[in-house]
Amino acid sequence: MVVAEPRRIAARAAARRMAWLLGEKVGESVGYTVRGERVVGRHARVEVVTTGVLLQRLQRDQELAGVDTVILDECHERHLDADTVAAFLVDVREALRPELRLVAASATTDAQGWARLLGDAPVVEAEGVAYPVEVVWTPPVRPVRPPHGMRVDPALLTHVASTVRRALGERDGDVLCFLPGVGEIARVAGQLGDLGGTEVLQVHGRAPAAVQDAVLSPGTRRRVVLATAVAESSLTVPGVRVVVDSGLAREPRVDHARGLSALATVRASQAAGRQRAGRAGREAPGAVYRCWAEAEDSRLPRFPAPEIKVADLTAFALQVACWGILGRQGWRCSMRRRVERWPRRGVCWRRSGPSTRVGGLPLGVCSWLGWGCIPGWGAPCWTRVRPAPRSSRCSVRRLRGRTGMISPGRCGVLGVEGTPMPGGGVRKFGGCGPREGDFPPAQP
């Protein structure tokens, strides 16, 4: 059985919880795999992975040999990787593995919509233990500017910090505060300053695994946990009785000036608000302090916007092309509605020039997808690399002038150095991972 979680911290926490319930260590019957870390024993029957790991595994092994059931947890978040995995799994079940069981799980999702997508699957409702949560509306005294791009009004962050102090004085237990990003977490932590015997923790996707895991363990002192959406679902932070919700979230949007996907600060949806409030009622009755007016709540969107509708779909187009579907017409009707937005530039490998092609793609593009390059930036280099300069270190400016691999306005797309390989060509560019021979010399 494979369980797909949207985040690494959730995957590790779910595996530890299941192993603890079985009275075993992680890796025996239950293991996990995240980027850069794998703890799975020979006799493991349940593997918890992130959706990104499962997506790459599907590209390598379409049949998912040895897997009987796949559970897509927190499917309401509608990340692009999660939607892509769901589409691929439906395709696998229809074409290769009709016996493969698919389960979509969430506390706030559109259950009937997912049931139709999975072939009129039955809807199973499980009533969990949920304690009452009191809602306290704490709008700012003065109007604040709405978020724009990545910018958040400093007056709102000051209000959030004062609301955290108010919650510490009025309630017992730890406080979990939701903020849109790392910068906002740092600013609110600075405004909180020294809270006496209260410990302030900062949790986000870039935090070390040790810091993320420490939040999931009971503390010896009272704590204030400043977190992004990583603590919104799939996690139970022990000791939390109060949630302070800033009402903001970061979602991907297409930056048309650069032609790339970028994060933008938006108002959190009603579903996200319910998820955040539920963190306060996991272990005992709690309270949630919402930093907006009650009248605004009904005007918020019901669910977060699916990434497939608002993000850049170049990477998605490459993924489905490597899967064997070139364009929307390859999807069955029920999935075609999910991919109504195709990249306006078309697939970016068209600029790569003539080369050996497999299934309509330049040879090796499918392996290139796993290197972590941004598709819109890295594709032009695939077949336009000429023999590297003799120097083992060459600047981006020299690379641009001698190789023709970097299009105008996109200097530095693959790093700042290149090393020559035997026979010409470039062996490695900065942080990308091509090995020797992946970039053949251009034909004269």
Short mmCIF file of C-alpha atoms in Angstrom, two decimals:
data_model
loop_
_atom_site.label_atom_id
_atom_site.label_comp_id
_atom_site.label_asym_id
_atom_site.label_seq_id
_atom_site.Cartn_x
_atom_site.Cartn_y
_atom_site.Cartn_z
CA MET A 1 0.00 0.00 0.00
CA VAL A 2 1.24 3.47 -0.91
CA VAL A 3 -0.03 6.56 0.93
CA ALA A 4 0.63 9.90 -0.80
CA GLU A 5 0.93 12.99 1.39
CA PRO A 6 1.28 16.56 0.10
CA ARG A 7 4.33 17.45 2.26
CA ARG A 8 7.43 15.81 3.68
CA ILE A 9 6.63 16.65 7.28
CA ALA A 10 3.21 15.03 6.89
CA ALA A 11 4.70 11.89 5.32
CA ARG A 12 7.20 11.41 8.13
CA ALA A 13 4.59 12.11 10.80
CA ALA A 14 2.04 9.70 9.31
CA ALA A 15 4.61 6.90 9.08
CA ARG A 16 5.75 7.42 12.67
CA ARG A 17 2.18 7.47 13.93
CA MET A 18 1.22 4.23 12.17
CA ALA A 19 4.42 2.52 13.31
CA TRP A 20 3.75 3.65 16.91
CA LEU A 21 0.21 2.25 16.76
CA LEU A 22 1.66 -1.10 15.64
CA GLY A 23 4.30 -1.02 18.37
CA GLU A 24 7.13 -1.10 15.82
CA LYS A 25 9.92 1.09 14.57
CA VAL A 26 9.58 3.08 11.38
CA GLY A 27 10.77 0.99 8.45
CA GLU A 28 9.49 -2.40 9.62
CA SER A 29 5.85 -2.70 8.56
CA VAL A 30 5.45 1.01 7.83
CA GLY A 31 8.09 3.16 6.13
CA TYR A 32 8.33 6.44 4.29
CA THR A 33 10.10 7.98 1.32
CA VAL A 34 10.61 11.70 0.84
CA ARG A 35 13.07 13.66 -1.23
CA GLY A 36 16.55 12.76 -0.04
CA GLU A 37 15.42 10.27 2.60
CA ARG A 38 14.08 6.70 2.47
CA VAL A 39 13.26 4.54 5.50
CA VAL A 40 11.64 1.36 4.16
CA GLY A 41 12.50 -2.16 5.31
CA ARG A 42 12.40 -5.35 3.29
CA HIS A 43 9.12 -6.46 4.87
CA ALA A 44 7.31 -3.12 4.82
CA ARG A 45 3.69 -3.30 3.71
CA VAL A 46 2.79 0.40 3.91
CA GLU A 47 4.95 3.15 2.39
CA VAL A 48 4.13 6.82 2.93
CA VAL A 49 5.49 9.06 0.17
CA THR A 50 5.08 12.62 -1.04
CA THR A 51 3.10 13.22 -4.21
CA GLY A 52 6.27 14.33 -5.99
CA VAL A 53 8.00 11.04 -5.20
CA LEU A 54 4.95 9.07 -6.38
CA LEU A 55 4.86 11.08 -9.62
CA GLN A 56 8.46 10.21 -10.45
CA ARG A 57 7.83 6.58 -9.53
CA LEU A 58 4.90 6.43 -11.92
CA GLN A 59 7.08 7.78 -14.74
CA ARG A 60 9.59 4.98 -14.10
CA ASP A 61 7.11 2.16 -13.40
CA GLN A 62 3.68 2.79 -14.85
CA GLU A 63 2.25 -0.50 -13.54
CA LEU A 64 3.30 0.15 -9.92
CA ALA A 65 4.34 -3.45 -9.54
CA GLY A 66 3.73 -4.81 -6.05
CA VAL A 67 1.26 -2.05 -5.10
CA ASP A 68 -2.37 -3.03 -4.49
CA THR A 69 -3.77 0.22 -3.08
CA VAL A 70 -2.90 3.91 -3.42
CA ILE A 71 -4.33 6.44 -0.96
CA LEU A 72 -4.28 10.12 -1.96
CA ASP A 73 -4.45 11.94 1.37
CA GLU A 74 -5.52 15.59 1.70
CA CYS A 75 -6.80 15.59 -1.87
CA HIS A 76 -8.71 18.82 -1.24
CA GLU A 77 -5.48 20.84 -1.52
CA ARG A 78 -5.42 20.26 -5.31
CA HIS A 79 -1.69 20.71 -5.81
CA LEU A 80 -0.53 20.24 -9.39
CA ASP A 81 1.54 17.17 -8.53
CA ALA A 82 -1.43 15.62 -6.72
CA ASP A 83 -3.79 16.23 -9.64
CA THR A 84 -1.22 14.83 -12.07
CA VAL A 85 -0.78 11.73 -9.92
CA ALA A 86 -4.55 11.27 -9.74
CA ALA A 87 -4.85 11.52 -13.54
CA PHE A 88 -2.03 9.04 -14.10
CA LEU A 89 -3.46 6.57 -11.58
CA VAL A 90 -6.88 6.69 -13.22
CA ASP A 91 -5.16 6.04 -16.56
CA VAL A 92 -3.18 3.13 -15.10
CA ARG A 93 -6.29 1.54 -13.64
CA GLU A 94 -8.19 1.80 -16.91
CA ALA A 95 -5.40 0.59 -19.20
CA LEU A 96 -3.08 -1.67 -17.15
CA ARG A 97 -4.29 -2.42 -13.62
CA PRO A 98 -8.09 -2.66 -13.36
CA GLU A 99 -7.64 -4.27 -9.93
CA LEU A 100 -5.70 -1.28 -8.54
CA ARG A 101 -7.64 0.30 -5.68
CA LEU A 102 -7.63 4.10 -5.43
CA VAL A 103 -8.73 6.01 -2.33
CA ALA A 104 -9.04 9.81 -2.07
CA ALA A 105 -9.15 11.03 1.53
CA SER A 106 -9.82 14.45 3.02
CA ALA A 107 -11.87 16.15 5.71
CA THR A 108 -13.10 19.10 3.62
CA THR A 109 -13.04 18.02 -0.02
CA ASP A 110 -15.80 17.81 -2.62
CA ALA A 111 -16.50 14.13 -2.00
CA GLN A 112 -19.04 13.68 -4.80
CA GLY A 113 -16.70 15.21 -7.38
CA TRP A 114 -13.89 12.84 -6.46
CA ALA A 115 -16.33 9.91 -6.43
CA ARG A 116 -17.30 10.66 -10.03
CA LEU A 117 -13.64 11.02 -11.05
CA LEU A 118 -12.80 7.60 -9.59
CA GLY A 119 -15.62 5.89 -11.47
CA ASP A 120 -18.61 6.39 -9.15
CA ALA A 121 -16.63 5.19 -6.16
CA PRO A 122 -18.49 4.82 -2.85
CA VAL A 123 -18.15 7.63 -0.31
CA VAL A 124 -17.18 6.47 3.16
CA GLU A 125 -17.57 8.93 6.02
CA ALA A 126 -15.62 8.39 9.23
CA GLU A 127 -16.59 10.47 12.23
CA GLY A 128 -13.45 11.35 14.14
CA VAL A 129 -13.08 12.79 17.60
CA ALA A 130 -13.43 16.56 17.31
CA TYR A 131 -13.75 18.90 20.26
CA PRO A 132 -15.64 22.18 20.05
CA VAL A 133 -13.67 25.20 18.88
CA GLU A 134 -14.77 28.71 19.81
CA VAL A 135 -14.41 31.29 17.05
CA VAL A 136 -13.19 34.74 18.08
CA TRP A 137 -13.31 37.45 15.38
CA THR A 138 -10.46 39.94 15.78
CA PRO A 139 -10.36 42.26 12.73
CA PRO A 140 -7.73 45.02 12.68
CA VAL A 141 -8.83 48.31 14.20
CA ARG A 142 -7.80 50.19 11.06
CA PRO A 143 -8.21 48.98 7.46
CA VAL A 144 -5.18 47.21 6.01
CA ARG A 145 -4.11 47.05 2.40
CA PRO A 146 -5.00 43.80 0.62
CA PRO A 147 -2.09 41.51 -0.29
CA HIS A 148 -0.45 42.16 -3.62
CA GLY A 149 2.01 39.70 -5.11
CA MET A 150 4.25 38.62 -2.26
CA ARG A 151 3.63 41.78 -0.26
CA VAL A 152 1.69 41.77 3.01
CA ASP A 153 0.74 44.98 4.82
CA PRO A 154 3.05 45.34 7.87
CA ALA A 155 0.06 46.65 9.84
CA LEU A 156 -1.60 43.24 9.50
CA LEU A 157 1.50 41.46 10.79
CA THR A 158 1.59 43.82 13.77
CA HIS A 159 -2.05 42.98 14.43
CA VAL A 160 -1.32 39.25 14.22
CA ALA A 161 1.51 39.60 16.76
CA SER A 162 -0.78 41.49 19.16
CA THR A 163 -3.47 38.82 18.69
CA VAL A 164 -0.95 36.13 19.64
CA ARG A 165 -0.14 38.04 22.83
CA ARG A 166 -3.85 38.41 23.55
CA ALA A 167 -4.40 34.67 23.08
CA LEU A 168 -1.54 33.87 25.44
CA GLY A 169 -3.15 36.03 28.12
CA GLU A 170 -6.73 34.81 27.66
CA ARG A 171 -6.25 31.07 27.00
CA ASP A 172 -4.28 28.11 28.22
CA GLY A 173 -2.14 25.79 26.14
CA ASP A 174 0.12 26.31 23.16
CA VAL A 175 -0.67 28.74 20.35
CA LEU A 176 -0.44 27.84 16.66
CA CYS A 177 -0.30 30.88 14.35
CA PHE A 178 -0.77 30.55 10.57
CA LEU A 179 1.10 32.95 8.30
CA PRO A 180 1.55 32.91 4.51
CA GLY A 181 5.35 32.63 4.24
CA VAL A 182 8.80 32.52 5.79
CA GLY A 183 9.29 36.29 5.68
CA GLU A 184 6.07 36.94 7.55
CA ILE A 185 6.99 34.32 10.15
CA ALA A 186 10.33 36.02 10.77
CA ARG A 187 8.74 39.46 11.10
CA VAL A 188 6.05 38.30 13.53
CA ALA A 189 8.65 36.42 15.58
CA GLY A 190 10.70 39.61 15.79
CA GLN A 191 7.68 41.59 16.95
CA LEU A 192 6.80 39.01 19.61
CA GLY A 193 10.28 39.34 21.09
CA ASP A 194 10.89 37.76 24.49
CA LEU A 195 7.71 36.15 25.86
CA GLY A 196 9.22 35.11 29.16
CA GLY A 197 8.93 31.38 29.63
CA THR A 198 7.17 30.85 26.29
CA GLU A 199 9.16 29.30 23.46
CA VAL A 200 8.68 30.59 19.90
CA LEU A 201 9.13 28.03 17.10
CA GLN A 202 9.16 28.69 13.36
CA VAL A 203 7.94 25.91 11.07
CA HIS A 204 7.93 26.03 7.28
CA GLY A 205 8.87 23.89 4.32
CA ARG A 206 12.52 25.03 4.31
CA ALA A 207 13.04 24.35 8.01
CA PRO A 208 15.38 21.42 8.82
CA ALA A 209 13.70 18.07 9.37
CA ALA A 210 14.81 18.08 13.01
CA VAL A 211 13.00 21.37 13.64
CA GLN A 212 9.86 20.16 11.89
CA ASP A 213 9.84 16.92 13.86
CA ALA A 214 10.45 18.74 17.17
CA VAL A 215 7.15 20.59 16.74
CA LEU A 216 5.32 17.26 16.68
CA SER A 217 6.71 16.31 20.11
CA PRO A 218 5.31 17.68 23.38
CA GLY A 219 7.35 20.56 24.76
CA THR A 220 8.50 21.16 28.32
CA ARG A 221 7.42 24.82 28.17
CA ARG A 222 4.50 26.68 26.70
CA ARG A 223 5.01 27.27 23.00
CA VAL A 224 4.01 29.62 20.21
CA VAL A 225 4.33 27.86 16.85
CA LEU A 226 4.50 30.19 13.82
CA ALA A 227 3.79 28.07 10.78
CA THR A 228 2.89 28.18 7.11
CA ALA A 229 0.38 25.84 5.50
CA VAL A 230 2.62 22.85 6.32
CA ALA A 231 0.77 22.60 9.67
CA GLU A 232 -2.66 23.07 8.15
CA SER A 233 -3.49 19.43 7.52
CA SER A 234 -2.27 15.89 8.18
CA LEU A 235 -0.64 16.99 11.44
CA THR A 236 -1.55 17.18 15.10
CA VAL A 237 0.71 19.55 17.02
CA PRO A 238 0.51 18.35 20.63
CA GLY A 239 -0.52 20.85 23.28
CA VAL A 240 -2.19 23.32 20.89
CA ARG A 241 -5.41 24.80 22.29
CA VAL A 242 -5.43 28.10 20.43
CA VAL A 243 -5.08 28.92 16.72
CA VAL A 244 -4.40 32.43 15.42
CA ASP A 245 -5.30 32.63 11.74
CA SER A 246 -3.96 35.54 9.66
CA GLY A 247 -6.38 34.60 6.86
CA LEU A 248 -3.67 34.60 4.19
CA ALA A 249 -2.11 31.87 2.07
CA ARG A 250 0.42 31.54 -0.74
CA GLU A 251 -0.70 30.02 -4.01
CA PRO A 252 1.03 29.70 -7.38
CA ARG A 253 0.07 32.08 -10.14
CA VAL A 254 1.44 32.65 -13.65
CA ASP A 255 3.82 35.61 -13.80
CA HIS A 256 3.24 36.73 -17.39
CA ALA A 257 6.16 39.18 -17.26
CA ARG A 258 8.62 36.29 -16.84
CA GLY A 259 6.51 33.52 -18.30
CA LEU A 260 6.90 31.46 -15.12
CA SER A 261 4.85 30.33 -12.18
CA ALA A 262 5.34 32.40 -9.02
CA LEU A 263 3.80 32.42 -5.56
CA ALA A 264 1.24 35.10 -4.73
CA THR A 265 -0.36 36.01 -1.42
CA VAL A 266 -4.14 35.52 -1.45
CA ARG A 267 -7.00 35.28 1.02
CA ALA A 268 -7.34 31.78 2.45
CA SER A 269 -10.47 29.85 1.50
CA GLN A 270 -13.25 28.78 3.83
CA ALA A 271 -12.04 25.18 3.62
CA ALA A 272 -8.55 26.25 4.68
CA GLY A 273 -10.05 28.22 7.56
CA ARG A 274 -11.90 25.13 8.79
CA GLN A 275 -8.75 23.04 8.53
CA ARG A 276 -6.76 25.60 10.51
CA ALA A 277 -9.43 25.98 13.18
CA GLY A 278 -9.57 22.22 13.59
CA ARG A 279 -5.97 22.18 14.81
CA ALA A 280 -7.20 23.74 18.09
CA GLY A 281 -9.74 20.99 18.76
CA ARG A 282 -7.69 17.87 18.25
CA GLU A 283 -6.97 17.06 21.90
CA ALA A 284 -9.38 19.26 23.90
CA PRO A 285 -11.80 22.16 23.45
CA GLY A 286 -10.02 25.18 22.00
CA ALA A 287 -10.41 28.53 20.30
CA VAL A 288 -9.47 30.13 17.01
CA TYR A 289 -8.74 33.86 16.67
CA ARG A 290 -9.50 34.96 13.11
CA CYS A 291 -7.89 38.22 12.07
CA TRP A 292 -10.76 39.39 9.89
CA ALA A 293 -14.38 40.43 10.35
CA GLU A 294 -17.19 37.90 10.51
CA ALA A 295 -18.97 39.61 7.63
CA GLU A 296 -15.99 38.91 5.34
CA ASP A 297 -16.03 35.18 5.99
CA SER A 298 -19.01 34.41 3.76
CA ARG A 299 -17.34 36.24 0.84
CA LEU A 300 -14.24 34.03 0.89
CA PRO A 301 -13.95 31.27 -1.75
CA ARG A 302 -15.30 27.91 -0.60
CA PHE A 303 -12.21 25.96 -1.67
CA PRO A 304 -8.68 26.95 -2.72
CA ALA A 305 -8.17 27.43 -6.43
CA PRO A 306 -6.75 24.25 -8.03
CA GLU A 307 -3.20 24.82 -9.21
CA ILE A 308 -4.08 23.34 -12.58
CA LYS A 309 -6.29 26.39 -13.20
CA VAL A 310 -3.91 29.14 -12.10
CA ALA A 311 -0.30 27.87 -12.31
CA ASP A 312 2.07 27.56 -15.26
CA LEU A 313 1.43 24.20 -16.94
CA THR A 314 4.72 23.80 -18.81
CA ALA A 315 6.03 21.18 -16.36
CA PHE A 316 2.65 19.47 -16.42
CA ALA A 317 2.73 19.37 -20.24
CA LEU A 318 6.16 17.75 -20.16
CA GLN A 319 5.04 15.20 -17.57
CA VAL A 320 2.00 14.10 -19.56
CA ALA A 321 4.03 14.07 -22.79
CA CYS A 322 6.54 11.71 -21.21
CA TRP A 323 3.54 9.72 -20.04
CA GLY A 324 2.58 9.40 -23.72
CA ILE A 325 -0.15 12.02 -24.09
CA LEU A 326 0.65 14.90 -26.45
CA GLY A 327 -2.03 17.56 -26.03
CA ARG A 328 -5.47 17.59 -24.47
CA GLN A 329 -7.00 15.17 -26.94
CA GLY A 330 -5.21 12.21 -25.38
CA TRP A 331 -7.22 12.43 -22.14
CA ARG A 332 -10.48 10.70 -21.67
CA CYS A 333 -13.45 13.06 -21.43
CA SER A 334 -13.70 13.22 -17.64
CA MET A 335 -10.02 14.17 -17.34
CA ARG A 336 -10.04 16.64 -20.24
CA ARG A 337 -11.92 19.15 -18.09
CA ARG A 338 -9.01 19.09 -15.64
CA VAL A 339 -6.52 20.21 -18.31
CA GLU A 340 -8.50 22.93 -20.05
CA ARG A 341 -5.56 25.33 -19.70
CA TRP A 342 -2.64 24.24 -21.86
CA PRO A 343 0.60 26.29 -21.90
CA ARG A 344 0.14 29.29 -24.17
CA ARG A 345 3.70 28.87 -25.48
CA GLY A 346 3.13 25.26 -26.34
CA VAL A 347 5.51 22.69 -25.04
CA CYS A 348 8.92 24.20 -24.50
CA TRP A 349 10.95 21.46 -26.17
CA ARG A 350 9.88 22.79 -29.58
CA ARG A 351 12.67 25.36 -29.27
CA SER A 352 15.31 22.74 -28.73
CA GLY A 353 15.99 22.13 -32.41
CA PRO A 354 16.24 18.86 -34.34
CA SER A 355 17.37 15.80 -32.46
CA THR A 356 16.63 12.13 -32.06
CA ARG A 357 13.06 11.87 -30.85
CA VAL A 358 11.19 9.16 -28.95
CA GLY A 359 7.41 9.47 -28.81
CA GLY A 360 7.55 13.04 -30.11
CA LEU A 361 10.09 14.21 -27.52
CA PRO A 362 13.80 14.94 -27.81
CA LEU A 363 15.83 11.97 -26.62
CA GLY A 364 16.47 12.22 -22.87
CA VAL A 365 13.88 14.88 -21.98
CA CYS A 366 12.03 12.43 -19.73
CA SER A 367 15.16 11.88 -17.65
CA TRP A 368 15.81 15.63 -17.67
CA LEU A 369 12.49 16.17 -15.86
CA GLY A 370 13.93 14.57 -12.73
CA TRP A 371 16.86 16.99 -12.42
CA GLY A 372 14.89 19.83 -10.84
CA CYS A 373 15.31 22.31 -13.72
CA ILE A 374 12.59 24.83 -14.50
CA PRO A 375 11.21 23.58 -17.85
CA GLY A 376 10.78 27.00 -19.44
CA TRP A 377 14.42 27.81 -18.67
CA GLY A 378 16.21 24.52 -19.18
CA ALA A 379 14.64 23.23 -22.38
CA PRO A 380 16.49 25.54 -24.81
CA CYS A 381 19.81 24.03 -23.74
CA TRP A 382 18.95 20.44 -24.57
CA THR A 383 20.31 20.20 -28.09
CA ARG A 384 21.98 23.58 -28.49
CA VAL A 385 25.03 22.93 -26.37
CA ARG A 386 28.25 23.36 -28.30
CA PRO A 387 31.70 22.28 -27.11
CA ALA A 388 32.57 24.08 -23.89
CA PRO A 389 35.45 26.55 -23.60
CA ARG A 390 38.78 25.10 -22.60
CA SER A 391 38.57 26.63 -19.16
CA SER A 392 36.91 24.35 -16.63
CA ARG A 393 35.05 27.35 -15.16
CA CYS A 394 33.14 29.65 -17.45
CA SER A 395 30.86 32.46 -16.48
CA VAL A 396 27.25 32.73 -17.53
CA ARG A 397 28.17 35.65 -19.79
CA ARG A 398 30.76 33.54 -21.63
CA LEU A 399 28.35 30.62 -21.84
CA ARG A 400 25.75 32.87 -23.37
CA GLY A 401 28.18 34.17 -25.96
CA ARG A 402 29.83 30.88 -26.93
CA THR A 403 27.19 28.17 -26.62
CA GLY A 404 23.96 29.88 -27.61
CA MET A 405 22.18 27.77 -25.01
CA ILE A 406 20.70 30.62 -22.99
CA SER A 407 17.96 32.67 -24.56
CA PRO A 408 17.97 36.48 -24.19
CA GLY A 409 16.97 37.68 -20.76
CA ARG A 410 17.50 34.29 -19.14
CA CYS A 411 21.11 34.34 -18.02
CA GLY A 412 21.98 32.07 -15.16
CA VAL A 413 19.27 29.56 -15.82
CA LEU A 414 21.41 26.50 -15.19
CA GLY A 415 24.13 27.79 -12.89
CA VAL A 416 27.37 29.69 -13.18
CA GLU A 417 29.90 27.08 -14.19
CA GLY A 418 30.36 24.30 -16.69
CA THR A 419 32.97 21.60 -17.00
CA PRO A 420 34.16 20.17 -20.33
CA MET A 421 33.68 16.51 -20.98
CA PRO A 422 35.68 14.22 -23.25
CA GLY A 423 34.75 14.74 -26.89
CA GLY A 424 33.26 18.19 -26.28
CA GLY A 425 30.01 19.31 -24.79
CA VAL A 426 29.23 20.29 -21.23
CA ARG A 427 29.14 17.72 -18.45
CA LYS A 428 27.38 19.65 -15.69
CA PHE A 429 25.75 23.02 -15.23
CA GLY A 430 25.53 24.35 -11.69
CA GLY A 431 22.85 22.62 -9.67
CA CYS A 432 21.37 20.49 -12.46
CA GLY A 433 22.17 16.83 -12.53
CA PRO A 434 23.03 15.68 -16.04
CA ARG A 435 25.79 13.10 -16.16
CA GLU A 436 28.49 12.60 -18.72
CA GLY A 437 27.01 12.09 -22.15
CA ASP A 438 23.60 13.53 -21.36
CA PHE A 439 24.39 16.65 -23.38
CA PRO A 440 25.83 15.50 -26.74
CA PRO A 441 27.85 17.98 -28.77
CA ALA A 442 25.80 19.86 -31.34
CA GLN A 443 26.13 18.70 -34.90
CA PRO A 444 28.17 21.06 -37.12
#
